[in-house]
GROMACS .gro file of C-alpha atoms in nm:
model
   80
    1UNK     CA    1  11.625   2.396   7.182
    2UNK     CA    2  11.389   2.694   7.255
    3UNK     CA    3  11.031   2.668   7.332
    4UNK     CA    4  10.785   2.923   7.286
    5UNK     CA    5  10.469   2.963   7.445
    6UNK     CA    6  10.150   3.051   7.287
    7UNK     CA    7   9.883   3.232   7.399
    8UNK     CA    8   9.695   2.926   7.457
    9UNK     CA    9   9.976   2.765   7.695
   10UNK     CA   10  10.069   3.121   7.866
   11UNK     CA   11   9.664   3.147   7.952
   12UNK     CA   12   9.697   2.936   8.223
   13UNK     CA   13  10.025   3.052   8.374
   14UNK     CA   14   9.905   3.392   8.401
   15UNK     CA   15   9.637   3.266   8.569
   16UNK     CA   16   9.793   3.052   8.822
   17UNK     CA   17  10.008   3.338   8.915
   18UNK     CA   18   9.715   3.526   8.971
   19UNK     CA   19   9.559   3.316   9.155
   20UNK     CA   20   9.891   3.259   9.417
   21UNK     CA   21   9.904   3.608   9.424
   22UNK     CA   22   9.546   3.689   9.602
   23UNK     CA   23   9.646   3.370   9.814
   24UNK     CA   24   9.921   3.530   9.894
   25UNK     CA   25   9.796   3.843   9.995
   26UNK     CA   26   9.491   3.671  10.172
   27UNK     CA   27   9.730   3.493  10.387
   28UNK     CA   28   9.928   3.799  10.504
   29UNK     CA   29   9.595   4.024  10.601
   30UNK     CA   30   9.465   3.665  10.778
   31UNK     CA   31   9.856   3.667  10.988
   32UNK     CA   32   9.843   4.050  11.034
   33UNK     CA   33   9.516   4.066  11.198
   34UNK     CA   34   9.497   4.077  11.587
   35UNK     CA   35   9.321   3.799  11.748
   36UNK     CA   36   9.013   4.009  11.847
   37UNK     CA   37   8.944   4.052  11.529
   38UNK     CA   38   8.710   3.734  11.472
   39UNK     CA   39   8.450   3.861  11.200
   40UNK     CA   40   8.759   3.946  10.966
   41UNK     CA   41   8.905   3.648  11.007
   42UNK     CA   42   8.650   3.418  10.905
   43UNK     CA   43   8.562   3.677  10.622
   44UNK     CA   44   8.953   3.606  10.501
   45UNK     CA   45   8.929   3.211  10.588
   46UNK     CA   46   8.635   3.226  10.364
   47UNK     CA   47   8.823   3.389  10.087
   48UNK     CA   48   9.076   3.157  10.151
   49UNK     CA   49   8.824   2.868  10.102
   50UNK     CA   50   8.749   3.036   9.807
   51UNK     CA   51   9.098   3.027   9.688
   52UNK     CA   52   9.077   2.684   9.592
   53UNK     CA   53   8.708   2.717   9.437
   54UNK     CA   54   8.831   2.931   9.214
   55UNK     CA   55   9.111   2.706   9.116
   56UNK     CA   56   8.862   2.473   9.025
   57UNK     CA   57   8.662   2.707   8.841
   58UNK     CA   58   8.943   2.751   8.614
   59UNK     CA   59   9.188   2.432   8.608
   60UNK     CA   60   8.876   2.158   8.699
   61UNK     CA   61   8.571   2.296   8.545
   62UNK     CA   62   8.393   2.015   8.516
   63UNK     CA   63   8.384   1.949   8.870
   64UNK     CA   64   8.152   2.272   8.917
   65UNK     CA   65   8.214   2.494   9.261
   66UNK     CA   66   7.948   2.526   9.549
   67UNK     CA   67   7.906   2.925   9.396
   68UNK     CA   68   8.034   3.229   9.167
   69UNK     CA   69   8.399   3.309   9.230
   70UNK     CA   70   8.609   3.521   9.033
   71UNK     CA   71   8.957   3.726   9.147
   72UNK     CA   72   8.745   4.011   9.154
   73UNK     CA   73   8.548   3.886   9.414
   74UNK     CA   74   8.824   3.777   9.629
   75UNK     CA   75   9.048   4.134   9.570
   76UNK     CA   76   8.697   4.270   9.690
   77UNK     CA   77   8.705   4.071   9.958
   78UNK     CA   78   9.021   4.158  10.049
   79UNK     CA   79   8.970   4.507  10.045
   80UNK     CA   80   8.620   4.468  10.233
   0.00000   0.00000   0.00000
């Protein structure tokens, strides 16, 4: 049997994937950076944190996050 997904289903697998992907990334900067670098670090353990608001933003909605998050903001933060 084949399945196909629809747009509808694949919505939320593209998304996931994004979303492990900036995790991902956020995790190796946060590993590459030398110790003395404090400031950065808790700028990336924030956007770690943040990691899992937005997961709620998308796959929990109700539940509401403590502020705006988006994977722009975090590849901004990354960058930053």
């Amino acid at each position: 049997e084949i399945y196909t997904l629809s747009l509808h289903d694949a919505l939320p697998i593209c998304l996931w994937r994004s979303v492990k992907d900036i995790e991902a990334a956020l995790a190796s900067a946060r590993a590459a950076l030398p110790v003395h670098e404090v400031t950065r670090a808790a700028q990336l353990d924030e956007a770690l944190w943040l990691v899992e608001e937005l997961r709620v933003s998308l796959f929990a909605q109700e539940l509401g996050t403590s502020r705006k998050v988006s994977l722009k903001r975090l590849y901004a933060m990354l960058r930053a």
